[in-house]
mmCIF file of C-alpha atoms in Angstrom:
data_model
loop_
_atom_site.group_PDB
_atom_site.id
_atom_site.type_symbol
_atom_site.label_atom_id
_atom_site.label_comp_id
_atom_site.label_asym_id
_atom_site.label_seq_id
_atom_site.Cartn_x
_atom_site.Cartn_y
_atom_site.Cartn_z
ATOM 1 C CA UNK A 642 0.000 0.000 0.000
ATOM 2 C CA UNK A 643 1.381 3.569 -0.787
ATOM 3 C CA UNK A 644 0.714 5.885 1.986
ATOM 4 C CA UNK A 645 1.999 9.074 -0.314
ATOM 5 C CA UNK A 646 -0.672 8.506 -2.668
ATOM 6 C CA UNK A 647 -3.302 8.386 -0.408
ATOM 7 C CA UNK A 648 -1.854 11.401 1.135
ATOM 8 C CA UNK A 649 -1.755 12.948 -2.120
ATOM 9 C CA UNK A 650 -5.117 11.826 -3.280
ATOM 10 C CA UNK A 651 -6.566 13.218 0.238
ATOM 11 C CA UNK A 652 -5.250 16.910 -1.457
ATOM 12 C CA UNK A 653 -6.610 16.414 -4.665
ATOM 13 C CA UNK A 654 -10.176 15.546 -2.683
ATOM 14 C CA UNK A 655 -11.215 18.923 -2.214
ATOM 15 C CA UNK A 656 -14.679 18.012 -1.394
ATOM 16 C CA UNK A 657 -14.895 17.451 2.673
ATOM 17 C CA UNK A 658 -18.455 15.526 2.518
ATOM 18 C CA UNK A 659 -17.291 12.990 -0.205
ATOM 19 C CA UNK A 660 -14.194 12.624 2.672
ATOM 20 C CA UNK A 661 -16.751 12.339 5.702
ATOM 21 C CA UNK A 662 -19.056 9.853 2.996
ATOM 22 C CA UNK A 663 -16.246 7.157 2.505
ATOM 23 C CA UNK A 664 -15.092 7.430 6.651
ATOM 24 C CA UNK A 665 -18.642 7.109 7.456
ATOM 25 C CA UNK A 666 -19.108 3.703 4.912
ATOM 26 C CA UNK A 667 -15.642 2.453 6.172
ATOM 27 C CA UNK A 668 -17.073 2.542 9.674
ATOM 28 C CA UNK A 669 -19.965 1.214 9.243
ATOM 29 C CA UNK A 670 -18.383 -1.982 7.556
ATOM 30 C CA UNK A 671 -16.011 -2.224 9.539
ATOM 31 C CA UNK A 672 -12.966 -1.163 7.113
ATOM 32 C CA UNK A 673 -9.681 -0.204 7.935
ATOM 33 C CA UNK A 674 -9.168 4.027 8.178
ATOM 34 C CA UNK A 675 -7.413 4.519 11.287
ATOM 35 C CA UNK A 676 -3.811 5.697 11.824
ATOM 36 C CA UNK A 677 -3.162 4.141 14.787
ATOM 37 C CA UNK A 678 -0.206 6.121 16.309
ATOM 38 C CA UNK A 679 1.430 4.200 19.711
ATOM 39 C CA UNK A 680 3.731 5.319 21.763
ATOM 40 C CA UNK A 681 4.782 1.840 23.328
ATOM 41 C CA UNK A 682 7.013 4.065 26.035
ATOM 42 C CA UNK A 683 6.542 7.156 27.864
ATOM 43 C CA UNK A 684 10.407 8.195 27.184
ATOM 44 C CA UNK A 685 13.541 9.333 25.623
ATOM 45 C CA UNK A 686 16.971 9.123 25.375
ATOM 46 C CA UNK A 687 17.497 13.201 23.517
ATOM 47 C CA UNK A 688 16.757 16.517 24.640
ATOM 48 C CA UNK A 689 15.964 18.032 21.684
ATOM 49 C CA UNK A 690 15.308 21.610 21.594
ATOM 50 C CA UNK A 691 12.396 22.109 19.739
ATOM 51 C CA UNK A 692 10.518 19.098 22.052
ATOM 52 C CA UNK A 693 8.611 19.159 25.164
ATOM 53 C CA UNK A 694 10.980 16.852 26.492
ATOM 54 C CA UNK A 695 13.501 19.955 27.473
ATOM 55 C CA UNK A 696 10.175 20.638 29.891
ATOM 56 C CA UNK A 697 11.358 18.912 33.250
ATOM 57 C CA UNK A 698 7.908 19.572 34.208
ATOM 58 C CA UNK A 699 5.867 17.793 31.670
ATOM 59 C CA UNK A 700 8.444 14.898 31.711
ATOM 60 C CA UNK A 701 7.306 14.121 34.970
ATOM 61 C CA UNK A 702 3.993 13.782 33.715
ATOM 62 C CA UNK A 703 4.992 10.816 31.278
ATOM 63 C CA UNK A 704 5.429 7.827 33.036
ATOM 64 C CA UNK A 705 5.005 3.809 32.133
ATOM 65 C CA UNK A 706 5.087 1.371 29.197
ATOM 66 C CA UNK A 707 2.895 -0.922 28.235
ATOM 67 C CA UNK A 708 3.574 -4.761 29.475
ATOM 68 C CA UNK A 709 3.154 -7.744 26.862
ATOM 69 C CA UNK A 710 -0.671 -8.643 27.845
ATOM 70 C CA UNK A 711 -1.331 -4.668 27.031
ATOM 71 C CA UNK A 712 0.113 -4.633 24.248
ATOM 72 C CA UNK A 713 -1.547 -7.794 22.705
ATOM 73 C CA UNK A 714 -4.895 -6.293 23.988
ATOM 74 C CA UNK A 715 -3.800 -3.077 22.250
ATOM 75 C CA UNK A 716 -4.068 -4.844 18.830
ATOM 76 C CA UNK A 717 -6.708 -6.868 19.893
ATOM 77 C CA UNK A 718 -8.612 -3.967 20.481
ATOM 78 C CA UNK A 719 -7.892 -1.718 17.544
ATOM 79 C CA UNK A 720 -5.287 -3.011 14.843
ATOM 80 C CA UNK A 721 -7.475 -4.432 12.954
ATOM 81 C CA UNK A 722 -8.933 -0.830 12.215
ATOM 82 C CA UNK A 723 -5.510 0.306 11.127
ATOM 83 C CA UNK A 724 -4.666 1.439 8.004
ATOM 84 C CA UNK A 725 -1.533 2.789 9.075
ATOM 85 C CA UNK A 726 0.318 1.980 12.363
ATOM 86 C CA UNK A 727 2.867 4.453 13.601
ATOM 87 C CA UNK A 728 4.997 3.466 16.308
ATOM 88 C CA UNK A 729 6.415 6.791 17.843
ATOM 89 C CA UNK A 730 4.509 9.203 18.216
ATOM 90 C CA UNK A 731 5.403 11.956 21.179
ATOM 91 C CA UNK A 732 8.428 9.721 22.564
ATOM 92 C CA UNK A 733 11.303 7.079 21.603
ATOM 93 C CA UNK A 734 10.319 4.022 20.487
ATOM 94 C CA UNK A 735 13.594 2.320 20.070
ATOM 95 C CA UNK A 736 13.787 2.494 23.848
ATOM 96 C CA UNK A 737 11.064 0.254 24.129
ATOM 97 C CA UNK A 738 12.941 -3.516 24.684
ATOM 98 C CA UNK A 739 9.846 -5.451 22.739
ATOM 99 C CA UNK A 740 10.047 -3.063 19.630
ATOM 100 C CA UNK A 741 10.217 -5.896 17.284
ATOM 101 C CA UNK A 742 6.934 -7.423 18.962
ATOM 102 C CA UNK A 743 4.915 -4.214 18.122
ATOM 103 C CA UNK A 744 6.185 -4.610 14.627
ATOM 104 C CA UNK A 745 5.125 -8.579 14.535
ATOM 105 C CA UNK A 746 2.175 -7.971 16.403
ATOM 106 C CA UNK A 747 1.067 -5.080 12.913
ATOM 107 C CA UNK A 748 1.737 -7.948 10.730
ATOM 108 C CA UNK A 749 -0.207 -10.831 12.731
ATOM 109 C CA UNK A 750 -3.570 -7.977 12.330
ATOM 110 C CA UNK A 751 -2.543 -7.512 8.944
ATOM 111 C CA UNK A 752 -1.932 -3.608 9.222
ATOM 112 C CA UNK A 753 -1.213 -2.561 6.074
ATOM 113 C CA UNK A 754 1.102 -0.110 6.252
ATOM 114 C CA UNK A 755 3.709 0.144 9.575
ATOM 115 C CA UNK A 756 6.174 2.983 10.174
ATOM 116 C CA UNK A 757 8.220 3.912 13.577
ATOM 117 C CA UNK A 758 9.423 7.818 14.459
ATOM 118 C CA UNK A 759 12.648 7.754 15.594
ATOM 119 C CA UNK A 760 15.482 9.631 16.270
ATOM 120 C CA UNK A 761 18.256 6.789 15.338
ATOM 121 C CA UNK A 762 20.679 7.334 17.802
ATOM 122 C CA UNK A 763 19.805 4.077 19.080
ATOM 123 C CA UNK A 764 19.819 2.360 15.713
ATOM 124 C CA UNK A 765 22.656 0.123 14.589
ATOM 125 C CA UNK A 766 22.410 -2.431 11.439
ATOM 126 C CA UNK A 767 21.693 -5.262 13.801
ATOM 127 C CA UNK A 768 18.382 -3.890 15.091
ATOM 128 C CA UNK A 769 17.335 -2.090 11.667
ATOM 129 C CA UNK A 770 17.680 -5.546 9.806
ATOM 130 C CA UNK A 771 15.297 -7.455 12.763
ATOM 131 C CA UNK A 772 13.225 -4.662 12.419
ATOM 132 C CA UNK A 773 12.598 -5.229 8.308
ATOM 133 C CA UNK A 774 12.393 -9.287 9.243
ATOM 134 C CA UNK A 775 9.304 -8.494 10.707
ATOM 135 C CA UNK A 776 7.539 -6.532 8.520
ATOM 136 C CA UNK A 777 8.452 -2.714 9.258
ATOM 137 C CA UNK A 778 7.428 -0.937 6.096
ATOM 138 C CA UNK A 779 9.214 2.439 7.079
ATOM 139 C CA UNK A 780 11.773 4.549 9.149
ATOM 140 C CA UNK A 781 10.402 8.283 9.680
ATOM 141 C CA UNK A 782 13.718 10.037 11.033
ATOM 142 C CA UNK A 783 13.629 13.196 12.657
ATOM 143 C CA UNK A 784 16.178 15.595 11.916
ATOM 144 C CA UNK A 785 17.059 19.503 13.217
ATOM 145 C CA UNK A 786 20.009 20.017 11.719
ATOM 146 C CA UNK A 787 22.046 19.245 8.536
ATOM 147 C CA UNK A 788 25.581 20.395 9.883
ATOM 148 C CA UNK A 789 27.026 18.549 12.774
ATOM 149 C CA UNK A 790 26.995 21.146 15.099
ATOM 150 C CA UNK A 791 23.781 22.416 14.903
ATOM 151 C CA UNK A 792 22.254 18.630 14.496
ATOM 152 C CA UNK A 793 24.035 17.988 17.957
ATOM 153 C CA UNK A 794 23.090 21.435 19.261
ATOM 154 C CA UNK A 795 19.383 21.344 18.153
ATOM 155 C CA UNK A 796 18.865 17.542 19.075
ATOM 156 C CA UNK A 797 20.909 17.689 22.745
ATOM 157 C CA UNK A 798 22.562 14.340 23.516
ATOM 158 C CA UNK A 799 22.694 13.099 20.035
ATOM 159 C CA UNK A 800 25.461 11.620 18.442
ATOM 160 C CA UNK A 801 25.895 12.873 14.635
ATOM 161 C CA UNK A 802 28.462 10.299 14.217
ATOM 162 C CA UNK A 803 25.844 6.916 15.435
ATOM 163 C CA UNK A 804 23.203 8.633 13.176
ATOM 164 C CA UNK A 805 24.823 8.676 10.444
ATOM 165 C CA UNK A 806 25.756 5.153 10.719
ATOM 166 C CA UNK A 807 22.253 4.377 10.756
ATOM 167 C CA UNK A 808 21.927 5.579 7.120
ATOM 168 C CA UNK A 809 24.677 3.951 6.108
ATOM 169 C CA UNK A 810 22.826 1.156 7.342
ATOM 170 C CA UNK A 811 19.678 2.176 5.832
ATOM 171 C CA UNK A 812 21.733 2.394 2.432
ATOM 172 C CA UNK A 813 23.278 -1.347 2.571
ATOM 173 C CA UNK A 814 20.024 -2.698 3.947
ATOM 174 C CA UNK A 815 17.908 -0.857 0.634
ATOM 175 C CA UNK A 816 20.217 -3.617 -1.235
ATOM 176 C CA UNK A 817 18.312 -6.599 -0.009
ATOM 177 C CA UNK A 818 15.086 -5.411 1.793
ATOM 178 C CA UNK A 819 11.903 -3.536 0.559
ATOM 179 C CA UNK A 820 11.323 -0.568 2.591
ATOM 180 C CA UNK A 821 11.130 3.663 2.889
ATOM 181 C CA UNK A 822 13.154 6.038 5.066
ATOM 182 C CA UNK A 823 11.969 9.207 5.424
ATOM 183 C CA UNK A 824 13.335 12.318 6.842
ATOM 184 C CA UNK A 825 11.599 14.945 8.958
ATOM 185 C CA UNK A 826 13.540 17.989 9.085
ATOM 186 C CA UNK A 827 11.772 20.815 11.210
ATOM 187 C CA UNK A 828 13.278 24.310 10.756
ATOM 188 C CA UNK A 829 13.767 27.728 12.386
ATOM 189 C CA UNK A 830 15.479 30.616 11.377
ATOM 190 C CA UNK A 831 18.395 28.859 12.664
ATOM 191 C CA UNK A 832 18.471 25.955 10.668
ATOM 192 C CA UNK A 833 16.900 27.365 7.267
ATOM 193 C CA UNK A 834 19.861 27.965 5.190
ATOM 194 C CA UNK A 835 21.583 24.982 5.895
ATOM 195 C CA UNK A 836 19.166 22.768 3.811
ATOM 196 C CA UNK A 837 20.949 23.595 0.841
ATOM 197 C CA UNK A 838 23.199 21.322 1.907
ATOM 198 C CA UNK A 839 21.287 18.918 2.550
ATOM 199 C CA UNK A 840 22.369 16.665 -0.147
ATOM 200 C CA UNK A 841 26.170 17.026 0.415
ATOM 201 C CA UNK A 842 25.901 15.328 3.712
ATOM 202 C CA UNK A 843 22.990 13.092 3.250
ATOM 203 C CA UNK A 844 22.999 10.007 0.024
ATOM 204 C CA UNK A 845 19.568 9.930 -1.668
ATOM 205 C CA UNK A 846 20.643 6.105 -1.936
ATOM 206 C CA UNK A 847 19.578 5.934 1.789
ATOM 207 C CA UNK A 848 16.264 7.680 1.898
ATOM 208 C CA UNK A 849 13.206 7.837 0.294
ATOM 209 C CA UNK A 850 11.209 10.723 1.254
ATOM 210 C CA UNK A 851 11.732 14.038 2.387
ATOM 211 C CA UNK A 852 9.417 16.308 4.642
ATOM 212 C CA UNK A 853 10.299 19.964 5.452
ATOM 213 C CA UNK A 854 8.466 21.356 8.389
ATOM 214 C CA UNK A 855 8.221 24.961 10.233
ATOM 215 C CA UNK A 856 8.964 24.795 13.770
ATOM 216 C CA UNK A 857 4.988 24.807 15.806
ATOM 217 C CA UNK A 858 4.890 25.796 19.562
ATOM 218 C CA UNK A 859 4.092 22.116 20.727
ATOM 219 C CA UNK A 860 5.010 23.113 24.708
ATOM 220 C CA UNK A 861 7.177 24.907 26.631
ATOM 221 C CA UNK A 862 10.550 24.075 24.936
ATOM 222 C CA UNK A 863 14.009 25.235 25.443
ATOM 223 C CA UNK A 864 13.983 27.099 22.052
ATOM 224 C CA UNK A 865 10.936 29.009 21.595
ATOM 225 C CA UNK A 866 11.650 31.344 18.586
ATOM 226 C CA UNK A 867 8.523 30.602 16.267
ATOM 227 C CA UNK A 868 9.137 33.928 13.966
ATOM 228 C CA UNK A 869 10.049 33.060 10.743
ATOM 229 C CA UNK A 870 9.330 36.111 9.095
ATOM 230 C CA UNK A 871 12.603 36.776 8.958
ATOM 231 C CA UNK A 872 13.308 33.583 6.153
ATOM 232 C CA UNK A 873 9.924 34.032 4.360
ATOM 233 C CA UNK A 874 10.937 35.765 1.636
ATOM 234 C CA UNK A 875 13.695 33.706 1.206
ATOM 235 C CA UNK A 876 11.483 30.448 1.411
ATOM 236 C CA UNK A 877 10.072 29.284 -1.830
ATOM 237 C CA UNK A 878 13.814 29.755 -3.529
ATOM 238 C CA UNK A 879 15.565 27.441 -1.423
ATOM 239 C CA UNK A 880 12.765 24.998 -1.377
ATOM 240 C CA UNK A 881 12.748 24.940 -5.147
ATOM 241 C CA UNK A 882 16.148 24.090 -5.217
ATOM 242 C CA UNK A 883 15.571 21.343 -2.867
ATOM 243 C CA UNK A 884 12.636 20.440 -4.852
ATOM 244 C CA UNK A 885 14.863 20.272 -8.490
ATOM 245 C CA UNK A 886 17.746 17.932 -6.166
ATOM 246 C CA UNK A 887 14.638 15.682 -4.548
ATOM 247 C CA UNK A 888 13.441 15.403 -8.748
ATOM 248 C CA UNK A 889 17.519 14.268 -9.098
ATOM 249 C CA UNK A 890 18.145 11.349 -6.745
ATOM 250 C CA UNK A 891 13.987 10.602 -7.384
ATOM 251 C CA UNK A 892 13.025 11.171 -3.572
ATOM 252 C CA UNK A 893 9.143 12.229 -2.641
ATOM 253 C CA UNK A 894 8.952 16.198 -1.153
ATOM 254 C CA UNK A 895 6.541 16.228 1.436
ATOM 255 C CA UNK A 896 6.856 20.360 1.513
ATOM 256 C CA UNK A 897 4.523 23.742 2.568
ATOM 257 C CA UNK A 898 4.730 25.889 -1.019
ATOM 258 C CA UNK A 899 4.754 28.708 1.379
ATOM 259 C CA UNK A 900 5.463 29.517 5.142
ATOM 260 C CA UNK A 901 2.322 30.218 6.532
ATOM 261 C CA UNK A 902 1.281 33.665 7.725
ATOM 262 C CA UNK A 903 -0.781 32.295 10.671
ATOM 263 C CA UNK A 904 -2.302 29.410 11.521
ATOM 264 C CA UNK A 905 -4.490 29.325 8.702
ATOM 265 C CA UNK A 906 -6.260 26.112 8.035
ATOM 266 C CA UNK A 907 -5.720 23.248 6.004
ATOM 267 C CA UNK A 908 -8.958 22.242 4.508
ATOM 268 C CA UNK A 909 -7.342 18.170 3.079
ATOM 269 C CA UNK A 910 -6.930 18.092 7.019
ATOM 270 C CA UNK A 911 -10.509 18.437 8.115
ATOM 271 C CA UNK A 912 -10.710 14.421 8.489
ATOM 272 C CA UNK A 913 -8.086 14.429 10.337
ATOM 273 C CA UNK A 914 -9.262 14.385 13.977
ATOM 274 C CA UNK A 915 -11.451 11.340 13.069
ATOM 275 C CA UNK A 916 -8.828 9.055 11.327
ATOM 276 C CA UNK A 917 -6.149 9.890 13.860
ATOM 277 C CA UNK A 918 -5.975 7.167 16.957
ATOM 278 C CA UNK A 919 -3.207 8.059 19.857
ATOM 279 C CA UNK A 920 -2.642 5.121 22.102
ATOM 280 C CA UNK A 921 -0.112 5.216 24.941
ATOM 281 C CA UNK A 922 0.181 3.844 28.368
ATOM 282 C CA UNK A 923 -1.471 6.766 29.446
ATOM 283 C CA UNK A 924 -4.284 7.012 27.053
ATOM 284 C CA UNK A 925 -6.440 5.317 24.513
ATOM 285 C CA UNK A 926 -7.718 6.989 21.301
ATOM 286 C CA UNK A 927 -10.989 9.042 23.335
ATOM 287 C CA UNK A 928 -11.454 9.873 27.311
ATOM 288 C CA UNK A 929 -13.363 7.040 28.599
ATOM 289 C CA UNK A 930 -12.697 4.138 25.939
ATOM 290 C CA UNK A 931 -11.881 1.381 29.005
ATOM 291 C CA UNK A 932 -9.787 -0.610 26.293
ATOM 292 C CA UNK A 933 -9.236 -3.261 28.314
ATOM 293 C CA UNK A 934 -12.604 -5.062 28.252
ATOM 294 C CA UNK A 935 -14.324 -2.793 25.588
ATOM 295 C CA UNK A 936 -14.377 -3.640 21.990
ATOM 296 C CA UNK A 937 -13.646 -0.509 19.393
ATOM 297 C CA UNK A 938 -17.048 -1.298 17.959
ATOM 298 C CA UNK A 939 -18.853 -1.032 21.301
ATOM 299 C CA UNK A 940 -17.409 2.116 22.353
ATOM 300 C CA UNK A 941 -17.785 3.926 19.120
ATOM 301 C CA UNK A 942 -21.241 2.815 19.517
ATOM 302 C CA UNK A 943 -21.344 4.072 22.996
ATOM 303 C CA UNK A 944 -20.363 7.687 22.137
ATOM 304 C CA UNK A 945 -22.556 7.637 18.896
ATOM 305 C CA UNK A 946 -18.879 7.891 16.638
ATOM 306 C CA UNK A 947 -21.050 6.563 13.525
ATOM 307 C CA UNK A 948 -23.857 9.263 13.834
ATOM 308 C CA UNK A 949 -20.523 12.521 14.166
ATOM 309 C CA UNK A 950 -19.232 10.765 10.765
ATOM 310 C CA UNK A 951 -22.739 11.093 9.265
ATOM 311 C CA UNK A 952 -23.929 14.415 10.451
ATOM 312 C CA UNK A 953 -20.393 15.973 9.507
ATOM 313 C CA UNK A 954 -21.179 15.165 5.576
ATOM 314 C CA UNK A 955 -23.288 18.262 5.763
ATOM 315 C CA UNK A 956 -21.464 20.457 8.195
ATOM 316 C CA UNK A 957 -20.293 23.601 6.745
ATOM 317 C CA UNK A 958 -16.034 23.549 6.247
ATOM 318 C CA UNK A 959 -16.466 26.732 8.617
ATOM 319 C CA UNK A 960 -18.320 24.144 11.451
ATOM 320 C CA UNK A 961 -15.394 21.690 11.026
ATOM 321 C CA UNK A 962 -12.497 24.364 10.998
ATOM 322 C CA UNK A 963 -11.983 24.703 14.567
ATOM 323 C CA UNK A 964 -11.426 21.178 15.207
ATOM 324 C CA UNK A 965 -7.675 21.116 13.047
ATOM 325 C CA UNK A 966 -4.979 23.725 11.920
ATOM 326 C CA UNK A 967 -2.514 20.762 10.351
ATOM 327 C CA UNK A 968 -0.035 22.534 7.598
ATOM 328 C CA UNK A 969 -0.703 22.568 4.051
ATOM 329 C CA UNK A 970 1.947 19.352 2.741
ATOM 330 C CA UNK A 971 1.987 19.060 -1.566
ATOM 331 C CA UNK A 972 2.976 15.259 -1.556
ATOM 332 C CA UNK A 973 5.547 15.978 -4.995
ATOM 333 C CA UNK A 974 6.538 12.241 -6.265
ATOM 334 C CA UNK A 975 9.921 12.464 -8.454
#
C-alpha cells in the first residue's frame, strides 16, 4: 500500500463531505481508516530543543510502558482498524525492549502499512535488519540540523556520528530489503539555510522521502523562537532548489509551497481528527474508551462515533475548521 498517494489523493479531494461519505461507509463496515499512532514508552533518550521533552515539568507527567498482555490487547482492540500503524509518536520508540513485537504484532492484524518515528541514535544495522524481518514498512527520522553542530546542538545528547551510521545502514540494507526512510527535518530561522546542503551530507541512496516542516509551539521548549518572518521571503527559492535535487536522486517532497502567515487552516486536514488514533500507556484513542474489556465497535457505539461521521457530511467547512490547523503538505513524487 502507498501511503503518499493516499496522502496525495486526500489533497486532490477537495470536497470534505465525499471525505466524511467514505469514513462514514468504512465505519460502518467495519474497514480499515485509522492511523493508529502508539507510543509503546513514555520516554527518551534526547533533549531536543524544539521538544517538550527539554520541559522537566511535563516529563514528569509521562510515566510507564505498556507490558506484553497490554500490548496484545492493544491490537486486539484496535489493529485491525488500522490502516496505518505508527509506532512513535510523542516519545522514543527504540527504547522500548519489545520493539520488534509491536512490529510482529502489525503484521499478525494484517496492518497494512507500519512505520516507527525515531530519532536513530539508538539504531545500529543489527536492530534495523530485525526490524525489516518483521515486517516494518518504514523509518520516519527526525532531523534539526544538517551540519554537525547544529544537528548535535538542536537535538541535545545526540550523536551525529551513530546517526549517520544508521543511514549507512539504511543504504546497505535498501540492497536486499523492501522498505522507505523518510526524513523529517523541522526548521527555524536557525536551521533554514543549511538545507541547501542537505544533499552534500545526506545520500539519496539511503532515503526515500523528504518532509520539510516549520517549527509549531508544541510546549514549553528550550527554544521558543517561532518567527520566521525573517526567512519568508527567502522560502520558496531554497525549497525549489531542494525540490529540483529531490526530482535528481527521485526522492518524494513532502513540503509547505509557502510559510504560513498564521495558523491558517488546512482544509485536506478536516478528516483528520477522526482518522487519527493516539494510544499510549497513558491514554487510549478518546477519554473514557476502558480498552481493556471494551471492543472498538462497542465504544464507538457508545459515544454515537457513527452518527458525528454522518452528520459531519453536511457540516459547513467553517463548522469543522476549529477542530484542526494541520499545515498545508503538496505530496511531490519524483
Amino acid at each position: 500500500m502507498n501511503i503518499y498517494k493516499l496522502l496525495q489523493l486526500n489533497r486532490k479531494i477537495k470536497n470534505h463531505r465525499i471525505k466524511f461519505l467514505g469514513l462514514y461507509l468504512l465505519h460502518r463496515f467495519n474497514q480499515r481508516y485509522l492511523a493508529v499512532n502508539l507510543d509503546p514508552v513514555m520516554a527518551c533518550n534526547l533533549r531536543c530543543k524544539m521538544c517538550y521533552f527539554t520541559d522537566a515539568d511535563y516529563v514528569k507527567t509521562l510515566k510507564g510502558q505498556f507490558k506484553e498482555e497490554e500490548l496484545n490487547q492493544v491490537a486486539k482492540t484496535i489493529f485491525n482498524r488500522a490502516l496505518k500503524l505508527q509506532i512513535g509518536c510523542g516519545t522514543e520508540p527504540t527504547l522500548y525492549k519489545d520493539l520488534v513485537k509491536v512490529v510482529e504484532l502489525g503484521k499478525l492484524y494484517k496492518v497494512p502499512y507500519i512505520s516507527i518515528t525515531t530519532n536513530a541514535n539508538l539504531l545500529d544495522e543489527a536492530k534495523i535488519e530485525a526490524l525489516l524481518k518483521a515486517g516494518l514498512n518504514e523509518f520516519t527520522i527526525s532531523l534539526h540540523g544538517v551540519h554537525k553542530e547544529s544537528y548535535e546542538t538542536f537535538m541535545k545528547k545526540a550523536s551525529y556520528e551513530k546517526f549517520h551510521n544508521a543511514f549507512r545502514a539504511f543504504e546497505k540494507l535498501k540492497k536486499t530489503y523492501d522498505f522507505k526512510v523518510r526524513i523529517n527535518y523541522t526548521f527555524n530561522k536557525d536551521n533554514f539555510y543549511e538545507l541547501a546542503d542537505f544533499f552534500k551530507h545526506f545520500n539519496g541512496a539511503s532515503f526515500d522521502i523528504l518532509q520539510i516542516r516549520p517549527i509549531q509551539k508544541i510546549g514549553n521548549t528550550e527554544y521558543n523562537d517561532f518567527d520566521l518572518d525573517a526567512i519568508r521571503a527567502d522560502y520558496p527559492e531554497l525549497i525549489q532548489n531542494i525540490r529540483s535535487q529531490c526530482k535528481e536522486n527521485h526522492i518524494i517532497l513532502l513540503a509547505p509551497n509557502t510559510i504560513p502567515e498564521n495558523q491558517r487552516v488546512n482544509v485536506s486536514s478536516l478528516i483528520f481528527d477522526f482518522t487519527f488514533c493516539y494510544v499510549s500507556p497513558q491514554k487510549f484513542w478518546k477519554d473514557g474508551f476502558n480498552w481493556n474489556h471494551e471492543s472498538f465497535n462497542a465504544y464507538s457505539k457508545k459515544i454515537g462515533w457513527s452518527k458525528t461521521l454522518w452528520s459531519n457530511i453536511f457540516k459547513s467547512e467553517k463548522e469543522l475548521k476549529s477542530m484542526s490547523n494541520r499545515l498545508n503538505y503538496e505530496v511531490e513524487f519524483n
